[in-house]
Coordinates of C-alpha atoms in Angstrom, one line a residue:
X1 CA 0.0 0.0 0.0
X2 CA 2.6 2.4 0.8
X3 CA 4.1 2.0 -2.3
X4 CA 1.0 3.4 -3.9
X5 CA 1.5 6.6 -2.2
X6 CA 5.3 7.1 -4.1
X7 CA 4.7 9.3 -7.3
X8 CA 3.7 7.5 -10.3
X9 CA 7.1 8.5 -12.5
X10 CA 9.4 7.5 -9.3
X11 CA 8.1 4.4 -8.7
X12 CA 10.1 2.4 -11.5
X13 CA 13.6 4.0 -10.7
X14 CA 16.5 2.7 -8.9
X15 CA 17.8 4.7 -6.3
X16 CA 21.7 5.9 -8.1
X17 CA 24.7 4.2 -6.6
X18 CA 27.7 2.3 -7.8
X19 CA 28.2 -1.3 -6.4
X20 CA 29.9 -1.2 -2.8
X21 CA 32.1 -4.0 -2.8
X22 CA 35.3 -5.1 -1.0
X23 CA 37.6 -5.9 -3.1
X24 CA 41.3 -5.0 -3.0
X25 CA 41.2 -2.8 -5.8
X26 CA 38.6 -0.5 -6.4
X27 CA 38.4 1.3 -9.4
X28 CA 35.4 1.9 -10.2
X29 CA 33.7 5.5 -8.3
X30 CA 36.4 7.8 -10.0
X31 CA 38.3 8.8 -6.5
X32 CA 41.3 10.3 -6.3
X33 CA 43.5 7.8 -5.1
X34 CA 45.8 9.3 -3.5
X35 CA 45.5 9.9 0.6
X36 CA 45.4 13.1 1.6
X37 CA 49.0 15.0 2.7
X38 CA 49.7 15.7 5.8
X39 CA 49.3 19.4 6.0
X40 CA 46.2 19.9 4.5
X41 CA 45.1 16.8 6.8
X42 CA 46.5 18.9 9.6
X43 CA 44.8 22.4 8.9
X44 CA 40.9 20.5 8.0
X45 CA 41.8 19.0 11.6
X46 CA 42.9 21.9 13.3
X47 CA 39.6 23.7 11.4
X48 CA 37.2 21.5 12.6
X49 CA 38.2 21.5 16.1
X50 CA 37.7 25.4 15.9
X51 CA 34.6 24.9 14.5
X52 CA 32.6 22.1 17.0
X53 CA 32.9 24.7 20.0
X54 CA 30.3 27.1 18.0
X55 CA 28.2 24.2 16.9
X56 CA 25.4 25.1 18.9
X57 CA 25.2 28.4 16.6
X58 CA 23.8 27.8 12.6
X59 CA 26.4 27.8 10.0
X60 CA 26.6 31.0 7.5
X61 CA 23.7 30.9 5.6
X62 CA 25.1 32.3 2.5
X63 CA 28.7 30.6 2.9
X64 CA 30.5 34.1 2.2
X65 CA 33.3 32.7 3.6
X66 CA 34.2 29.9 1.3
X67 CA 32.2 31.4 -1.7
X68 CA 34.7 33.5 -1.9
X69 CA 37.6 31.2 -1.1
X70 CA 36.3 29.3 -4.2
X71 CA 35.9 32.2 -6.3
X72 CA 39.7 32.9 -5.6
X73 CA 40.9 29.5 -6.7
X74 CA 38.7 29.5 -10.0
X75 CA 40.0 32.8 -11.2
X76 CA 38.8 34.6 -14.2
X77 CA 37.4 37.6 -12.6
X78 CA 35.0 35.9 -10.5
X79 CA 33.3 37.4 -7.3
X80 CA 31.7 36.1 -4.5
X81 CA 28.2 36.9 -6.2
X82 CA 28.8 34.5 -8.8
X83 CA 29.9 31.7 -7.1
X84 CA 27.1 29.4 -4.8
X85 CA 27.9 26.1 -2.7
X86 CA 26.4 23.2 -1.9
X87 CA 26.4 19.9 -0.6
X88 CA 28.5 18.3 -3.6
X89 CA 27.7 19.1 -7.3
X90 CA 24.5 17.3 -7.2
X91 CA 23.0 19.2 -5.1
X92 CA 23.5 22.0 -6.7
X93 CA 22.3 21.0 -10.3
X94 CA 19.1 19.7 -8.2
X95 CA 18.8 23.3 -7.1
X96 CA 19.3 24.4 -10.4
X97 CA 16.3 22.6 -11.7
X98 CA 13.9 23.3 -8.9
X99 CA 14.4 27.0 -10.0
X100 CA 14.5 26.8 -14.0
X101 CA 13.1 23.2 -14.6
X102 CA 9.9 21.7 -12.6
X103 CA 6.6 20.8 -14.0
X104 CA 6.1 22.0 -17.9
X105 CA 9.3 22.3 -18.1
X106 CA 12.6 20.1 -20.5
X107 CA 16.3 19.7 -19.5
X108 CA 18.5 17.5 -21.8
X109 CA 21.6 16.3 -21.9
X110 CA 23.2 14.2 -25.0
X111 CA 23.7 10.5 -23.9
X112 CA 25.9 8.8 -22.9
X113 CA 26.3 11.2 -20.1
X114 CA 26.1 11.4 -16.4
X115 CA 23.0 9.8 -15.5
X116 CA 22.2 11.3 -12.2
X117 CA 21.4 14.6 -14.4
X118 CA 18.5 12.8 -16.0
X119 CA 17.4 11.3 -12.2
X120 CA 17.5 14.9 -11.0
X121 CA 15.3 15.9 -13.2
X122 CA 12.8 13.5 -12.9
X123 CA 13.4 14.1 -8.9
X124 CA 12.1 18.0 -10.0
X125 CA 9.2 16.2 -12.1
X126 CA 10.9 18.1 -15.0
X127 CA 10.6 16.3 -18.7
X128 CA 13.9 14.5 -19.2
X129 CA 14.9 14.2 -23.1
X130 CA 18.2 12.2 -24.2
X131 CA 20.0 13.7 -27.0
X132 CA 22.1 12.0 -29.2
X133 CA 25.7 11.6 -30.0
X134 CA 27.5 10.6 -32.9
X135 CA 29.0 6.7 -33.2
X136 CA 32.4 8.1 -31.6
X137 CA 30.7 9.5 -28.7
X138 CA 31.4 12.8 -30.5
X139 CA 29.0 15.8 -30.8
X140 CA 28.7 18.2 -33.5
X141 CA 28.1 22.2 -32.6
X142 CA 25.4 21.8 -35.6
X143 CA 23.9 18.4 -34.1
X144 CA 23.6 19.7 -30.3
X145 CA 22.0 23.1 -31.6
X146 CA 19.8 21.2 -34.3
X147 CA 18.5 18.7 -31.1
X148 CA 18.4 22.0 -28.3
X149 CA 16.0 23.7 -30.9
X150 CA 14.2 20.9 -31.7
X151 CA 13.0 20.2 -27.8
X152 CA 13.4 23.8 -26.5
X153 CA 15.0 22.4 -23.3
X154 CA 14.6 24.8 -20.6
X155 CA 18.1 23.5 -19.0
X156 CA 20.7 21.7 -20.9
X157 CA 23.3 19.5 -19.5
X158 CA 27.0 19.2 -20.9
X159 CA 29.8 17.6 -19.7
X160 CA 33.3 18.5 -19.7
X161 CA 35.3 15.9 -19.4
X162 CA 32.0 13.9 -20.3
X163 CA 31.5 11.0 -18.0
X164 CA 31.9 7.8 -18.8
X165 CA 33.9 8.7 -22.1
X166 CA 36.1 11.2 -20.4
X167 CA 35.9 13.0 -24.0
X168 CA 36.2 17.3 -23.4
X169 CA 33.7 19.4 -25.3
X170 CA 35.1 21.8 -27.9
X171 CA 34.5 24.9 -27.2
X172 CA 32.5 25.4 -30.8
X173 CA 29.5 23.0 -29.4
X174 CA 28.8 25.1 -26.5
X175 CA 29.0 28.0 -28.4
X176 CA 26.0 26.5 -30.9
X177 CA 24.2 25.3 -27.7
X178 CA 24.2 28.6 -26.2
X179 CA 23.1 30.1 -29.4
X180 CA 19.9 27.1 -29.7
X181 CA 19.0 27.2 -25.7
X182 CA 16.0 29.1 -24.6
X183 CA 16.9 28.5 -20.9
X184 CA 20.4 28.2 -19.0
X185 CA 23.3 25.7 -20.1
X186 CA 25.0 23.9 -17.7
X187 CA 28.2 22.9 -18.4
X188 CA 29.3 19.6 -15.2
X189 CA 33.1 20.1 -15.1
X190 CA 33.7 17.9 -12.2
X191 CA 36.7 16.7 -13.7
X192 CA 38.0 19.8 -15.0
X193 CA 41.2 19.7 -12.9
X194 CA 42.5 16.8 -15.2
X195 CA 41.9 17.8 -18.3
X196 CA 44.8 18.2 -20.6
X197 CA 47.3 20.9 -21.5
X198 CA 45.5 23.2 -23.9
X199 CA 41.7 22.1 -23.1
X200 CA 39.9 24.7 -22.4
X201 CA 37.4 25.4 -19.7
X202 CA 33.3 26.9 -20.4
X203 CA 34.5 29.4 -17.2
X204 CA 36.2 31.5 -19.8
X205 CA 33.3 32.0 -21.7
X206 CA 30.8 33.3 -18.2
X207 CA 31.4 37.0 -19.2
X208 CA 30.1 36.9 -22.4
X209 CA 26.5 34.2 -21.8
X210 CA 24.1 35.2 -18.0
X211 CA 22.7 32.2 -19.1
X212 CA 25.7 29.8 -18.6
X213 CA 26.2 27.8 -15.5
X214 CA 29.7 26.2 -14.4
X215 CA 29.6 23.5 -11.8
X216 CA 32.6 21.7 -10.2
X217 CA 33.2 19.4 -7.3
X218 CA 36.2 19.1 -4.9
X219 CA 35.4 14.9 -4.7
X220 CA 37.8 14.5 -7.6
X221 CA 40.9 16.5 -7.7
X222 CA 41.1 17.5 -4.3
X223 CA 40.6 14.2 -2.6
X224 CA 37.9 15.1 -0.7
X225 CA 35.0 13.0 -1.8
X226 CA 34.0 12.5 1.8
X227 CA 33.7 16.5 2.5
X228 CA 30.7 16.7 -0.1
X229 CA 31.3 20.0 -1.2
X230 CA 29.4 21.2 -5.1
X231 CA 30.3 24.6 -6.4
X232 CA 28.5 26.4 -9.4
X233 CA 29.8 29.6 -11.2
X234 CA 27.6 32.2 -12.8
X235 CA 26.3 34.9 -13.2
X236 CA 25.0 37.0 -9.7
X237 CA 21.6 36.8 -11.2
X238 CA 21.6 33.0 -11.2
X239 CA 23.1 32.5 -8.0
X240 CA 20.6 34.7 -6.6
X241 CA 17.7 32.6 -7.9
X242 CA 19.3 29.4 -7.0
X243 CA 18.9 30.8 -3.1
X244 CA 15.6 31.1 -3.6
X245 CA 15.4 27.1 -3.3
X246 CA 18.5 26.4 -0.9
X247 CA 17.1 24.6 2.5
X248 CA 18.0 27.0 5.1
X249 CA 21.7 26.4 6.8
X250 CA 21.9 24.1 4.1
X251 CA 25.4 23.9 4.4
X252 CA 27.4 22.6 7.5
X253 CA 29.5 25.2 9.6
X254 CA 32.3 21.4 9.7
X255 CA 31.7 21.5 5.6
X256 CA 32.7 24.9 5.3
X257 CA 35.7 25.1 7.4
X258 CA 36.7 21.7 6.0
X259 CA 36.3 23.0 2.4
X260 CA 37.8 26.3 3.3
X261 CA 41.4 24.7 4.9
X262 CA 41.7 22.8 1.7
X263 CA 41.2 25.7 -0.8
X264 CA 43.8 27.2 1.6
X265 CA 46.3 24.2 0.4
X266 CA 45.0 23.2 -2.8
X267 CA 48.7 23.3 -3.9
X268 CA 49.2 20.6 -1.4
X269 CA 46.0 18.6 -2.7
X270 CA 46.3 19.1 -6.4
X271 CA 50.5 17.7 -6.6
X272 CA 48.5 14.4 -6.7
X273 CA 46.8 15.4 -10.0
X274 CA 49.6 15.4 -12.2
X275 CA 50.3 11.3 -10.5
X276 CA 47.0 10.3 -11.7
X277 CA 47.0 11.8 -15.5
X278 CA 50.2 9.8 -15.7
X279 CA 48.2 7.1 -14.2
X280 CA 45.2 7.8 -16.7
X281 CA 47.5 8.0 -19.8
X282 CA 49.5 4.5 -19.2
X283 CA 45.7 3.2 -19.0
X284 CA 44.8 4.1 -22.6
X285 CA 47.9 3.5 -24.2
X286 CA 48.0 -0.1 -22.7
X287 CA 44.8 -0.9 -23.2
X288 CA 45.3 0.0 -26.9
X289 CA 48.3 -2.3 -26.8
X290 CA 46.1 -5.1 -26.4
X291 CA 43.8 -3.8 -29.6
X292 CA 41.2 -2.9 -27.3
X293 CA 39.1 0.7 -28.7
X294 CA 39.9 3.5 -26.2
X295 CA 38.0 7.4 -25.9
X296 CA 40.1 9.9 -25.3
X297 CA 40.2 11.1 -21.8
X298 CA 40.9 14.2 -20.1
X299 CA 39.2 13.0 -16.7
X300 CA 40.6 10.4 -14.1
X301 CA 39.2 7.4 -16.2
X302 CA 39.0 5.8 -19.0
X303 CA 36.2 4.2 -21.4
X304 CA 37.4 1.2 -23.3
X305 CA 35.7 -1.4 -25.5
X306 CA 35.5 -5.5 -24.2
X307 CA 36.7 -6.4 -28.1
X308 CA 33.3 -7.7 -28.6
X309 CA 32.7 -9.5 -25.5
X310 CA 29.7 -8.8 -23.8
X311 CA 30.3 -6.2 -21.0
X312 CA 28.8 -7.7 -17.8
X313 CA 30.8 -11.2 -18.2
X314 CA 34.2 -9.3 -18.2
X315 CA 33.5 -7.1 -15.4
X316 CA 32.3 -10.1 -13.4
X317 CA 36.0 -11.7 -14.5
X318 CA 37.7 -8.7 -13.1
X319 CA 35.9 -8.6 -9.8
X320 CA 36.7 -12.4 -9.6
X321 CA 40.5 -11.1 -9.7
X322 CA 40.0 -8.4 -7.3
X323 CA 39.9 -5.9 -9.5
X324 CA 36.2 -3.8 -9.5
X325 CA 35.7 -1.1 -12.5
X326 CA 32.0 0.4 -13.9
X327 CA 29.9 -1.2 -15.6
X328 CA 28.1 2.1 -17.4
X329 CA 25.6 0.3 -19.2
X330 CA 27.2 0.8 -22.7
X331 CA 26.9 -3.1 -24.4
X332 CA 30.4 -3.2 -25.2
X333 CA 32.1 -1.2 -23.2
X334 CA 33.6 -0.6 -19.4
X335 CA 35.1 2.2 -17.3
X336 CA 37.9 2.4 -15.2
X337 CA 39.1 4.9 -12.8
X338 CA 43.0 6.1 -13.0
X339 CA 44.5 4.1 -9.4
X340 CA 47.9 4.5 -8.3
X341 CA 50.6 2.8 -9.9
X342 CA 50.4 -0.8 -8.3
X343 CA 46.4 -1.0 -8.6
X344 CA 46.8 0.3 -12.3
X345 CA 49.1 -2.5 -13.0
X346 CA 46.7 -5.0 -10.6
X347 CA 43.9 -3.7 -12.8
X348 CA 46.6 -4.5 -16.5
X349 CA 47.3 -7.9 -15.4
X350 CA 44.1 -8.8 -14.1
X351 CA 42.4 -7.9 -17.8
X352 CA 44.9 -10.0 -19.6
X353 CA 43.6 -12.6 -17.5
X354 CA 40.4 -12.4 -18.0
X355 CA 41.0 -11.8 -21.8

């Protein structure tokens, strides 16, 4: 009976989640995998102690603090007013569709993409549409307009790096998109921080499109996956909107100070980054040695094909040898975060195994 009650377009869907499973290698949620240095371990500790004796007080509402801490570290001219945090990049696309998507209302994104977008928006009870990519996983500036026209999507989702293909966009297609969207673009660079030399990022182009929204994550590249901390840029306009949905003291007083100590060493935090694109790199050249198809990647993982075998059997081979990477749901194909050096090489020997 009760679950009558649940909405009729949630009631089919699977909560989101990748499989939990102890294994010795575990590559499959995209982590950093790197511990965190000392210092910056040090300062978030020293932080949060400061922080629990006022923890009978509510956080800052409006995060000031840290907004502008990550307004700093992004660069490009950007204020405080432009920047808005939450509790990790989900949240704040969620918050982004309660104010510009909802009932009547379309957001797209071009799959394969990140599928919690699409669960968001049927969380929102906003019209979910799945555009289409081209047989390389590529998309075309005149494609994504031609399919942003031809649903007049309200909010449309892009990904740079895309996840799972780890492919950037070029800078053309979310011109074109931009040009075709009636309502705001977002642009997920949650991976941003590995992308490589001479990719560009969508923040350059804020100044010149109000209607362009940024968002990033510090789960990836700064190691802290287990601070949950989300961060859009855009314009103040925007950010001011998205508050008109925010929970109040959304935001922990321990999240902010955590989040704020490691801005204050990202240099510490980020040394690891340059570790796992070597990492990501040895992973698609030696999984082309052994003829399997590779995407290009400028994120902390890599898409490659099972040489025709079927997906779910290989990835069950790998977990039988310790090793656990994502199955996406692409017949075909599997992902598999960037480790450190000796579970990279565990993951290697373990699919020459199994293959």
């Amino acid at each position: 009976m009760t679950l009558d009650l649940i909405r009729r377009d949630l009631r089919a869907l699977a909560p989101y989640g990748a499989p939990q499973i102890d294994v010795p290698v575990r590559l499959n949620t995209n982590e950093n995998p790197y511990p965190m240095p000392a210092d910056a371990a040090t300062a978030m500790a020293v932080a949060l102690t400061a922080t629990v004796t006022d923890l009978n007080r509510y956080p800052d509402r409006d995060a000031l603090g840290l907004r502008a801490d990550l307004a700093a570290y992004l660069g490009h001219g950007l204020t405080t007013e432009q920047v808005w945090a939450a509790n990790g990049s989900n949240e704040v696309q969620q918050q982004l569709l309660q104010v510009f998507g909802g009932p009547g209302r379309t957001a797209m994104g071009f799959a394969p993409s990140y599928s919690m977008h699409r669960l968001l928006a049927l969380a929102t009870a906003t019209t979910w549409v799945d555009g289409a990519r081209g047989p390389d996983f590529d998309l075309t500036p005149a494609s994504a307009a031609e399919q942003v026209r031809a649903h007049a999507a309200d909010v449309v989702f892009l990904c740079s790096p895309n996840n799972p293909t780890g492919t950037a966009l070029p800078p053309a297609v979310l011109s074109a998109v931009l040009d075709a969207a009636p309502g705001i673009v977002v642009v997920d660079e949650a991976y941003a921080e590995f992308r490589r030399d001479g990719t560009p990022t969508a923040l350059a182009q804020l100044p010149d499109h109000p209607r362009l929204v940024v968002t990033r994550t510090m789960s990836k590249a700064f190691a802290c996956a287990g601070v949950r901390l989300g961060y859009l840029a855009a314009s103040p306009a925007i950010v001011d909107a998205v508050q008109l949905v925010r929970l109040p003291y959304h935001l922990s007083s321990l999240t902010q100070a955590a989040a704020r100590a490691a801005l204050a060493h990202a240099p510490s935090l980020l040394a690891t980054v340059a570790a796992v694109k070597d990492g990501r790199d040895l992973l698609v050249r030696e999984l082309a040695a052994l003829g399997l198809e590779v995407t290009p990647s400028d994120a902390n993982f890599v898409l490659f094909g099972t040489g025709g075998r079927d997906q779910t059997v290989l990835w069950q081979a790998l977990l039988d040898r310790g090793v656990l990477v994502r199955d996406v749901g692409l017949p075909g194909w599997l992902r598999v975060t960037a480790g450190t050096g000796p579970e990279n090489a565990a993951f290697l020997t373990a699919l020459q195994d199994a293959l």
